[in-house]
Structure formats: C-alpha cells, structure tokens
Coordinates of C-alpha atoms in Angstrom, one line a residue:
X1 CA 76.5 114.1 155.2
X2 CA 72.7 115.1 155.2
X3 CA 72.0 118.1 152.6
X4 CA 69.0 120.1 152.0
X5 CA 68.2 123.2 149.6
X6 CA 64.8 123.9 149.8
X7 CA 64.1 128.0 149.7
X8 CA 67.6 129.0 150.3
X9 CA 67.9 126.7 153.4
X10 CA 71.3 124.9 153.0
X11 CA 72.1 122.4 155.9
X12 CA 74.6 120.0 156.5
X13 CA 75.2 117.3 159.5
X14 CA 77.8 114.9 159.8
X15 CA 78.8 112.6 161.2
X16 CA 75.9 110.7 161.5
X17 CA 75.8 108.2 163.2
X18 CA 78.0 110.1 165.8
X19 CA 80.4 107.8 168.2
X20 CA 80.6 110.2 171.1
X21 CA 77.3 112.3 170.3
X22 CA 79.4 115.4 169.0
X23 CA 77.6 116.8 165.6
X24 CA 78.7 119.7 163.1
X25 CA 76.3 121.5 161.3
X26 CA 76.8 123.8 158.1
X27 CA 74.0 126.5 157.7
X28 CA 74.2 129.5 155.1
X29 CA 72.1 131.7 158.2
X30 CA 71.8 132.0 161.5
X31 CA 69.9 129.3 162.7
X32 CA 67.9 127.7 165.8
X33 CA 68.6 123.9 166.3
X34 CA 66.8 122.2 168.5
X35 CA 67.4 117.8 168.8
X36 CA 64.0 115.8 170.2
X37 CA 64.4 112.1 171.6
X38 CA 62.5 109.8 169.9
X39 CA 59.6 110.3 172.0
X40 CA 59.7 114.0 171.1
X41 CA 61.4 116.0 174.1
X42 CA 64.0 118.6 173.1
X43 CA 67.1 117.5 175.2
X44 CA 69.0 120.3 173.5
X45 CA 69.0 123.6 171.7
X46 CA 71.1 126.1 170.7
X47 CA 71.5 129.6 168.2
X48 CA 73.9 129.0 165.8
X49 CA 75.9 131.7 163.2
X50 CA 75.4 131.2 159.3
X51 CA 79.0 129.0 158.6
X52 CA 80.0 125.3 160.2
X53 CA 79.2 125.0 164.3
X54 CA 80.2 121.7 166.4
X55 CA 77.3 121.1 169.1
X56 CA 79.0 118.8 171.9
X57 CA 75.6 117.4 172.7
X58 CA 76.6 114.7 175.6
X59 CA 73.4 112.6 174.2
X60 CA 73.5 109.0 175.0
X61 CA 73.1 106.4 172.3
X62 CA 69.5 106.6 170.6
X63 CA 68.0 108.2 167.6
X64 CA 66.9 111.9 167.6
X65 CA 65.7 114.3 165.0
X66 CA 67.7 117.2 164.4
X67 CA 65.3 120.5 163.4
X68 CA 67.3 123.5 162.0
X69 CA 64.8 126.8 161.9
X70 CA 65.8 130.1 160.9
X71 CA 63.6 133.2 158.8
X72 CA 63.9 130.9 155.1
X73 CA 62.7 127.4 156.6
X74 CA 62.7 124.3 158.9
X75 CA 65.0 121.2 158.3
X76 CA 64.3 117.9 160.2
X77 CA 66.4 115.0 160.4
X78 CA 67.1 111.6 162.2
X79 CA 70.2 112.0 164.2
X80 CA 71.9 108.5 165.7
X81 CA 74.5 108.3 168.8
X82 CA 76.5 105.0 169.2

C-alpha cells in the first residue's frame, strides 16, 4: 500500500504489483487519475468519488505511474502489472 498526506491529499493504491492489472485507489476527494506508460502516454483515465474505487485497467505487464489530481494536490506513483 502506497500512502501520501501532503495538504490534505490522502491516497492509497494496492496491490502493487497488480497480477491482472486491476488497481484500487483510496482518496479522501473526488479525484482525477490518470496512468502514463513508461514512455509517458496516458493509456487511461478516469473521475473518481472521495472513498475506495477499483479501476479495471486491462494494462499489460510494464511499469506506469499512477497521478491522482484533485483541488488539494497531485500524487504520482510507479504502478507495476505482472
């Protein structure tokens, strides 16, 4: 489990490293999340509610970052699929 409070911004992914690409995120607000490639194309992006979400990405195996905006900050995080 990942975890950041920085300004109010609590986030929380897991699993990570996901085995089918699936990922849950905890945020205390309404967010924006958004997961780039490695080579810094979004391949996905959704609005989320403030409480726990499970985004059914269909990524194949690689490493992404994760970024979690919303109106109290940006998150960013590595993201591996098996």
């Amino acid at each position: 489990v990942n975890v950041e409070d920085v300004n109010n911004l609590v986030v929380r992914l897991w699993p990570n490293p996901s085995e089918d690409g699936s990922l849950n995120v905890s945020v205390n607000y309404d967010s924006d999340i958004t997961i780039y490639s490695a080579q810094g194309v979004a391949v996905f992006s959704k609005t989320v509610a403030a409480g726990v979400t499970t985004l059914n990405t269909s990524l194949a195996a690689g490493a992404y970052y994760v970024k979690v905006r919303n109106e109290n900050g940006i998150f960013t995080n590595k993201f591996i699929v098996k």
